[in-house]
CSV table of C-alpha atoms and ligand atoms in Angstrom, one decimal:
chain,number,residue,atom,x,y,z
A,90,VAL,CA,9.0,-1.7,24.7
A,91,ILE,CA,10.9,0.0,21.8
A,92,VAL,CA,14.5,1.1,21.5
A,93,ILE,CA,14.8,4.2,19.4
A,94,LEU,CA,18.2,4.9,17.9
A,95,ARG,CA,19.6,8.4,17.2
A,96,MET,CA,19.1,10.0,13.8
A,97,GLY,CA,21.9,8.7,11.6
A,98,ALA,CA,23.2,6.2,14.1
A,99,PRO,CA,25.3,3.6,12.2
A,100,ARG,CA,24.1,0.1,11.6
A,101,ALA,CA,26.7,-1.2,14.0
A,102,ASP,CA,24.9,0.5,16.9
A,103,ALA,CA,21.7,-1.3,16.0
A,104,ASP,CA,23.6,-4.6,15.7
A,105,ARG,CA,25.1,-4.1,19.1
A,106,VAL,CA,21.6,-3.6,20.7
A,107,LEU,CA,20.3,-6.6,18.9
A,108,GLN,CA,23.2,-8.7,20.1
A,109,VAL,CA,22.7,-7.7,23.7
A,110,LEU,CA,18.9,-8.6,23.5
A,111,LYS,CA,19.7,-11.9,21.8
A,112,GLU,CA,22.1,-12.8,24.6
A,113,ARG,CA,19.3,-12.2,27.0
A,114,GLY,CA,16.8,-14.3,25.0
A,115,VAL,CA,14.6,-11.3,24.0
A,116,GLN,CA,13.0,-11.6,20.5
A,117,THR,CA,13.0,-8.4,18.4
A,118,ALA,CA,11.6,-6.8,15.3
A,119,VAL,CA,13.7,-4.1,13.6
A,120,PHE,CA,12.5,-1.2,11.5
A,121,PHE,CA,15.2,0.5,9.5
A,122,GLY,CA,13.4,3.8,8.9
A,123,GLU,CA,14.4,6.6,6.6
A,124,GLU,CA,15.2,8.7,9.7
A,125,ARG,CA,16.2,6.2,12.3
A,126,THR,CA,16.2,2.6,13.3
A,127,VAL,CA,13.6,1.4,15.8
A,128,ILE,CA,13.9,-2.0,17.6
A,129,THR,CA,10.8,-3.5,19.1
A,130,LEU,CA,11.1,-5.9,21.9
A,131,LEU,CA,8.5,-8.7,21.5
A,132,GLY,CA,6.6,-10.1,24.4
A,133,ALA,CA,6.7,-8.7,28.0
A,134,VAL,CA,10.2,-7.6,29.1
A,135,ALA,CA,10.1,-7.0,32.8
A,136,ASP,CA,13.8,-6.7,33.4
A,137,ALA,CA,14.2,-3.1,34.4
A,138,GLU,CA,18.0,-3.4,34.7
A,139,LEU,CA,18.2,-4.7,31.1
A,140,LEU,CA,16.1,-1.8,29.8
A,141,GLN,CA,18.2,0.7,31.7
A,142,SER,CA,21.4,-0.8,30.3
A,143,LEU,CA,20.1,-0.5,26.8
A,144,GLU,CA,19.9,3.3,27.2
A,145,THR,CA,23.6,3.5,27.8
A,146,LEU,CA,24.6,1.7,24.6
A,147,PRO,CA,26.1,3.8,21.8
A,148,GLY,CA,23.6,5.2,19.3
A,149,VAL,CA,20.6,4.7,21.5
A,150,ASP,CA,18.3,7.7,21.8
A,151,ARG,CA,15.8,6.4,24.2
A,152,VAL,CA,13.9,3.3,25.4
A,153,ALA,CA,10.2,3.8,25.5
A,154,ALA,CA,7.2,1.8,26.6
A,155,MET,CA,4.7,1.5,23.8
A,156,GLN,CA,1.0,0.6,24.2
A,157,ASP,CA,-0.1,0.6,20.6
A,158,PRO,CA,-0.4,-2.8,19.0
A,159,TYR,CA,1.0,-1.3,15.8
A,160,ARG,CA,4.6,-0.3,16.3
A,161,LEU,CA,6.6,-0.5,13.1
A,162,ALA,CA,3.9,1.5,11.3
A,163,SER,CA,3.5,3.9,14.1
A,164,ARG,CA,4.3,7.6,14.0
A,165,GLU,CA,6.3,7.0,17.1
A,166,ALA,CA,8.6,4.8,15.1
A,167,GLN,CA,9.0,7.5,12.4
A,168,ALA,CA,7.7,11.0,12.7
A,169,SER,CA,7.9,11.9,9.0
A,170,GLY,CA,5.7,10.2,6.3
A,171,SER,CA,7.2,7.2,4.5
A,172,VAL,CA,7.8,7.4,0.8
A,173,VAL,CA,7.5,4.0,-1.0
A,174,ARG,CA,9.5,3.6,-4.2
A,175,VAL,CA,7.5,1.7,-6.8
A,176,GLY,CA,9.8,1.0,-9.7
A,177,THR,CA,10.4,4.4,-11.2
A,178,ALA,CA,7.5,6.0,-9.3
A,179,GLU,CA,6.9,7.0,-5.7
A,180,VAL,CA,3.9,6.8,-3.4
A,181,GLY,CA,4.0,9.2,-0.4
A,182,GLY,CA,5.7,12.6,0.0
A,183,SER,CA,4.6,15.7,-1.8
A,184,GLY,CA,3.4,13.9,-4.9
A,185,PHE,CA,-0.1,12.5,-5.4
A,186,ALA,CA,0.1,9.2,-7.2
A,187,VAL,CA,-2.7,8.0,-9.5
A,188,ILE,CA,-2.7,4.3,-10.1
A,189,ALA,CA,-5.1,3.4,-12.9
A,190,GLY,CA,-6.1,0.6,-15.1
A,191,PRO,CA,-8.7,-2.0,-15.8
A,192,CYS,CA,-10.1,-4.4,-13.2
A,193,ILE,CA,-8.9,-7.4,-15.0
A,194,VAL,CA,-6.2,-7.7,-17.7
A,195,ARG,CA,-8.2,-9.0,-20.7
A,196,GLY,CA,-5.9,-8.9,-23.7
A,197,ARG,CA,-2.7,-7.4,-25.1
A,198,GLU,CA,-4.2,-4.7,-27.4
A,199,ASP,CA,-6.7,-3.7,-24.8
A,200,LEU,CA,-4.1,-3.2,-22.1
A,201,LEU,CA,-1.5,-1.5,-24.3
A,202,GLU,CA,-4.0,1.0,-25.4
A,203,LEU,CA,-5.3,1.7,-21.9
A,204,ALA,CA,-1.8,1.9,-20.5
A,205,ALA,CA,-0.8,4.6,-23.0
A,206,ALA,CA,-4.1,6.4,-22.4
A,207,VAL,CA,-3.9,6.6,-18.6
A,208,LYS,CA,-0.3,7.6,-18.8
A,209,ALA,CA,-1.1,10.4,-21.2
A,210,ARG,CA,-3.7,11.6,-18.7
A,211,GLY,CA,-1.3,11.6,-15.7
A,212,ALA,CA,-1.3,8.2,-14.1
A,213,SER,CA,2.1,7.2,-12.7
A,214,ILE,CA,1.4,3.4,-12.1
A,215,LEU,CA,-0.6,0.9,-14.2
A,216,ARG,CA,-2.8,-1.7,-12.5
A,217,GLY,CA,-4.7,-4.7,-13.8
A,218,ASP,CA,-5.4,-8.1,-12.3
A,219,ALA,CA,-4.0,-11.2,-13.7
A,220,TYR,CA,-4.9,-13.7,-10.9
A,221,ARG,CA,-8.4,-12.8,-10.3
A,222,ALA,CA,-11.1,-15.0,-9.0
A,223,GLY,CA,-14.4,-13.1,-9.1
A,224,ASP,CA,-16.8,-13.1,-6.2
A,225,SER,CA,-18.6,-15.9,-8.0
A,226,PRO,CA,-16.8,-18.8,-9.6
A,227,PHE,CA,-18.7,-18.0,-12.8
A,228,ALA,CA,-17.5,-14.4,-13.0
A,229,VAL,CA,-14.7,-13.4,-15.3
A,230,GLN,CA,-11.4,-15.0,-14.3
A,231,GLY,CA,-7.9,-13.7,-14.7
A,232,LEU,CA,-5.5,-14.7,-17.4
A,233,GLY,CA,-2.8,-15.9,-15.0
A,234,PRO,CA,0.8,-15.9,-16.3
A,235,ARG,CA,-0.4,-14.6,-19.7
A,236,GLY,CA,-1.9,-11.6,-17.9
A,237,LEU,CA,1.4,-10.9,-16.2
A,238,ALA,CA,3.2,-11.1,-19.5
A,239,VAL,CA,0.8,-8.5,-21.0
A,240,LEU,CA,1.4,-6.2,-18.0
A,241,GLU,CA,5.2,-6.5,-18.5
A,242,GLU,CA,4.7,-5.6,-22.2
A,243,ALA,CA,2.7,-2.6,-21.2
A,244,ARG,CA,5.5,-1.5,-18.8
A,245,ARG,CA,8.0,-1.8,-21.6
A,246,ALA,CA,5.9,0.2,-23.9
A,247,THR,CA,5.0,3.0,-21.5
A,248,GLY,CA,7.6,2.9,-18.8
A,249,LEU,CA,4.9,2.8,-16.2
A,250,PRO,CA,5.5,0.5,-13.2
A,251,ILE,CA,2.9,-2.2,-12.9
A,252,ALA,CA,0.7,-3.4,-10.1
A,253,THR,CA,-1.5,-6.6,-9.7
A,254,GLU,CA,-3.3,-8.4,-6.9
A,255,VAL,CA,-2.1,-11.6,-5.3
A,256,GLN,CA,-4.8,-13.9,-4.0
A,257,GLU,CA,-2.7,-16.7,-2.4
A,258,SER,CA,0.7,-16.9,-0.8
A,259,GLY,CA,1.8,-19.4,-3.5
A,260,GLN,CA,1.5,-16.7,-6.1
A,261,VAL,CA,3.7,-14.2,-4.4
A,262,GLU,CA,7.1,-15.5,-5.5
A,263,THR,CA,6.2,-15.5,-9.2
A,264,VAL,CA,4.3,-12.3,-9.2
A,265,SER,CA,6.8,-10.3,-7.1
A,266,THR,CA,9.6,-11.1,-9.5
A,267,ILE,CA,7.6,-9.5,-12.3
A,268,VAL,CA,5.5,-6.7,-11.0
A,269,ASP,CA,6.6,-3.5,-9.2
A,270,LEU,CA,3.8,-3.5,-6.7
A,271,VAL,CA,1.5,-6.2,-5.4
A,272,GLU,CA,-2.0,-5.7,-4.0
A,273,VAL,CA,-3.6,-7.5,-1.2
A,274,GLY,CA,-7.4,-7.4,-1.4
A,275,PRO,CA,-9.8,-6.6,1.3
A,276,ASP,CA,-10.9,-10.2,1.7
A,277,ASN,CA,-7.3,-11.2,2.4
A,278,MET,CA,-6.4,-8.4,4.7
A,279,LYS,CA,-6.1,-10.8,7.6
A,280,THR,CA,-4.7,-13.8,5.8
A,281,LEU,CA,-1.5,-14.2,7.7
A,282,ALA,CA,0.2,-16.6,5.3
A,283,LEU,CA,-0.3,-14.1,2.5
A,284,LEU,CA,0.8,-11.1,4.6
A,285,ARG,CA,4.0,-13.0,5.6
A,286,ALA,CA,4.7,-14.1,2.0
A,287,VAL,CA,4.4,-10.5,0.8
A,288,GLY,CA,6.5,-9.4,3.7
A,289,ALA,CA,9.3,-11.8,2.9
A,290,SER,CA,9.2,-10.7,-0.8
A,291,GLY,CA,10.1,-7.2,0.2
A,292,LYS,CA,8.1,-6.0,-2.8
A,293,PRO,CA,6.0,-2.8,-2.3
A,294,VAL,CA,2.5,-3.7,-1.4
A,295,ILE,CA,-0.9,-2.1,-1.3
A,296,LEU,CA,-2.8,-3.4,1.7
A,297,LYS,CA,-6.5,-2.8,1.2
A,298,ARG,CA,-8.7,-2.3,4.2
A,299,GLY,CA,-11.2,-5.1,4.8
A,300,LEU,CA,-14.9,-4.3,4.4
A,301,SER,CA,-15.4,-4.8,8.1
A,302,ALA,CA,-11.9,-4.1,9.4
A,303,THR,CA,-11.3,-1.4,12.0
A,304,ILE,CA,-8.4,1.0,11.5
A,305,GLU,CA,-6.6,-0.8,14.3
A,306,GLU,CA,-7.0,-4.2,12.6
A,307,TRP,CA,-5.8,-2.7,9.3
A,308,LEU,CA,-2.7,-1.3,10.9
A,309,LYS,CA,-2.1,-4.6,12.7
A,310,ALA,CA,-2.2,-6.3,9.3
A,311,ALA,CA,0.4,-3.9,8.1
A,312,GLU,CA,2.6,-4.8,11.1
A,313,HIS,CA,2.6,-8.5,9.9
A,314,VAL,CA,4.0,-7.4,6.5
A,315,MET,CA,6.6,-5.1,8.1
A,316,ARG,CA,7.5,-7.6,10.8
A,317,ALA,CA,8.3,-10.1,8.0
A,318,GLY,CA,10.9,-7.6,6.7
A,319,ASN,CA,9.0,-5.4,4.3
A,320,PRO,CA,8.7,-1.7,5.1
A,321,ASN,CA,7.2,-0.8,1.7
A,322,VAL,CA,3.5,-0.8,2.7
A,323,ILE,CA,0.9,1.5,1.2
A,324,LEU,CA,-2.5,1.4,2.9
A,325,CYS,CA,-5.6,1.7,0.7
A,326,GLU,CA,-9.0,2.7,2.0
A,327,ARG,CA,-11.7,1.2,-0.2
A,328,GLY,CA,-14.9,1.4,1.8
A,329,ILE,CA,-16.5,-0.3,4.7
A,330,ARG,CA,-19.8,-2.2,5.0
A,331,THR,CA,-22.7,-0.2,6.4
A,332,PHE,CA,-26.5,-0.4,6.5
A,333,GLU,CA,-26.7,1.4,3.1
A,334,ALA,CA,-28.5,-1.2,1.0
A,335,ASP,CA,-27.8,0.3,-2.4
A,336,ARG,CA,-24.0,0.5,-1.9
A,337,GLN,CA,-21.7,-2.4,-1.5
A,338,SER,CA,-19.4,-0.2,0.6
A,339,VAL,CA,-19.3,3.3,1.9
A,340,LEU,CA,-16.0,5.1,1.5
A,341,ASP,CA,-14.6,6.1,4.8
A,342,VAL,CA,-12.6,9.2,3.8
A,343,SER,CA,-12.2,10.1,7.5
A,344,SER,CA,-9.9,7.1,7.8
A,345,VAL,CA,-7.2,9.0,5.8
A,346,PRO,CA,-6.5,11.7,8.5
A,347,VAL,CA,-7.0,9.1,11.2
A,348,VAL,CA,-4.4,6.8,9.8
A,349,LYS,CA,-2.1,9.8,9.0
A,350,ARG,CA,-2.2,10.7,12.7
A,351,LEU,CA,-1.4,7.2,13.9
A,352,SER,CA,1.0,6.0,11.2
A,353,HIS,CA,3.8,7.1,8.9
A,354,LEU,CA,2.7,4.8,6.1
A,355,PRO,CA,1.3,6.3,2.8
A,356,VAL,CA,-2.5,6.0,2.4
A,357,ILE,CA,-4.3,5.9,-0.9
A,358,VAL,CA,-8.0,5.7,-1.7
A,359,ASP,CA,-9.9,3.5,-4.1
A,360,PRO,CA,-13.0,5.5,-5.1
A,361,SER,CA,-14.0,2.8,-7.6
A,362,HIS,CA,-14.6,-0.1,-5.3
A,363,GLY,CA,-15.1,2.2,-2.3
A,364,THR,CA,-18.3,3.4,-3.9
A,365,GLY,CA,-19.3,0.9,-6.5
A,366,HIS,CA,-20.9,3.6,-8.7
A,367,GLY,CA,-19.3,5.5,-11.5
A,368,TYR,CA,-20.9,8.8,-10.7
A,369,LEU,CA,-19.4,8.7,-7.2
A,370,VAL,CA,-15.8,8.1,-8.3
A,371,GLN,CA,-14.9,11.7,-9.2
A,372,PRO,CA,-16.4,13.4,-6.1
A,373,MET,CA,-14.9,10.9,-3.7
A,374,ALA,CA,-11.5,11.0,-5.5
A,375,LEU,CA,-11.5,14.8,-5.1
A,376,ALA,CA,-12.5,14.3,-1.4
A,377,ALA,CA,-9.6,11.9,-0.9
A,378,ALA,CA,-7.1,14.4,-2.3
A,379,ALA,CA,-8.6,17.1,-0.1
A,380,VAL,CA,-8.3,15.1,3.1
A,381,GLY,CA,-4.6,14.3,2.5
A,382,ALA,CA,-4.5,10.9,0.7
A,383,ASP,CA,-1.3,10.1,-1.0
A,384,GLY,CA,-2.9,8.9,-4.2
A,385,LEU,CA,-5.8,7.0,-5.9
A,386,LEU,CA,-6.4,3.5,-7.2
A,387,VAL,CA,-8.9,4.0,-10.0
A,388,GLU,CA,-10.5,1.6,-12.4
A,389,VAL,CA,-10.6,2.7,-16.0
A,390,HIS,CA,-12.0,0.7,-19.0
A,391,SER,CA,-11.3,1.0,-22.7
A,392,GLY,CA,-15.0,0.7,-23.7
A,393,GLY,CA,-16.7,-2.3,-25.3
A,394,ASP,CA,-16.3,-5.5,-23.2
A,395,GLY,CA,-14.4,-3.7,-20.5
A,396,GLU,CA,-17.4,-1.7,-19.6
A,397,LEU,CA,-19.4,-4.8,-18.7
A,398,ALA,CA,-16.7,-6.9,-17.2
A,399,ASP,CA,-15.3,-4.2,-14.8
A,400,GLY,CA,-18.6,-3.2,-13.4
A,401,PRO,CA,-20.5,0.1,-13.0
A,402,GLN,CA,-17.7,1.8,-11.0
A,403,SER,CA,-15.2,1.6,-13.8
A,404,LEU,CA,-14.6,5.0,-15.6
A,405,SER,CA,-14.4,5.5,-19.3
A,406,LEU,CA,-11.3,7.3,-20.6
A,407,ALA,CA,-13.3,10.5,-21.0
A,408,GLU,CA,-14.5,10.3,-17.4
A,409,PHE,CA,-10.9,9.6,-16.2
A,410,GLU,CA,-9.7,12.6,-18.1
A,411,ARG,CA,-12.3,14.8,-16.5
A,412,LEU,CA,-11.3,13.4,-13.1
A,413,MET,CA,-7.7,14.2,-13.7
A,414,GLY,CA,-8.5,17.7,-14.8
A,415,ALA,CA,-10.6,18.4,-11.6
A,416,LEU,CA,-7.9,16.9,-9.4
A,417,HIS,CA,-5.4,19.6,-10.3
A,418,GLY,CA,-7.5,22.2,-8.7
A,419,ILE,CA,-7.8,20.3,-5.4
A,420,LEU,CA,-4.1,19.3,-5.3
A,421,GLY,CA,-3.1,22.9,-5.9
A,422,ALA,CA,-5.3,24.0,-2.9
A,423,VAL,CA,-3.7,21.5,-0.6
A,424,GLY,CA,-0.1,22.2,-1.7
A,425,ARG,CA,0.5,19.0,-3.7
A,426,THR,CA,1.3,18.1,-7.2
A,427,LEU,CA,0.5,15.1,-9.3
A,428,ALA,CA,3.3,12.4,-9.0
A,429,ARG,CA,4.9,11.4,-12.2
A,430,ALA,CA,6.8,8.2,-13.0
A,431,CYS,CA,10.5,9.2,-12.9
A,432,PRO,CA,12.8,8.4,-15.8
A,433,PRO,CA,14.0,4.7,-15.6
A,434,ASP,CA,17.6,5.8,-14.8
A,435,GLY,CA,16.5,6.8,-11.3
A,436,GLY,CA,18.6,3.9,-9.9
A,437,VAL,CA,15.7,1.7,-9.0
A,438,SER,CA,15.2,-1.7,-10.3
A,439,THR,CA,11.8,-2.5,-11.9
A,440,ALA,CA,12.1,-6.3,-11.5
B,673,MN,MN1,-12.4,-4.4,-9.8
């Protein structure tokens, strides 16, 4: 059961409903949406008299039964699409956000150069992993705190908000005080301790779809983050495992309109890991823009070592530039424009 408040109902009205439910021993989860507040009653509430009385409280629009296991993320909770503020940038709304950078932060010069280059080509957020454990323990590992410091320096130099992946709940506190956006990888999509830690941090988060996760499981994972108090969830489609032997994952572009129908959360697409092949990145990035994605997460390398360490899906700067050029045409056709990082005086903290 959910209690939907009227548009613009004051906070006091929500508090009143919460107080009544608390007195009756009903546990709740609250979503303070951009349009309206939605209170979810947890567990089975069979008290019809209580439910009726809720409808008479000030500010309450309606009390509705809800079958979906995802509630806070549901279109029923909020009809219009959410816009997540990421430092001075935004994901969602009419802008199309391109988040770009290397797989792993390797060194200062390398990242500073790449950050300036992706910004000049239209990226609005810089990404790079600091805490990275490769698939194999012998693969390239992240630089840890030094990698975060390099990301910070790149933010200072370019003004781009920064994103990095968290692997364990113990990293969330440190990482979230530094970066503007945290990423939860596909292998961790169902790691509850990590989802709760990211939820408690309140930091904008990219939640990547697990390789064998259904859309419902993915949305339920988002619920855990939102339930822990963080509405700033961006979903990221990055491929699912199929019987295709030559591809580590097959990008499910159809998940974008499916999720858009079910949820108000922004959805972006990672055509790099979603395909695993450089030549597939641009066509799938354009497909993502065409089907209504809110942005891309793209791996770009600076040449040299990066090319080897980041894998065959990573684009060179020249390839990234071509992709950005081609993107304009698609965005124009679907009535969107490339999102830009706003000036830092937009009133949003970057820490
Ligand atoms: Mn990577």
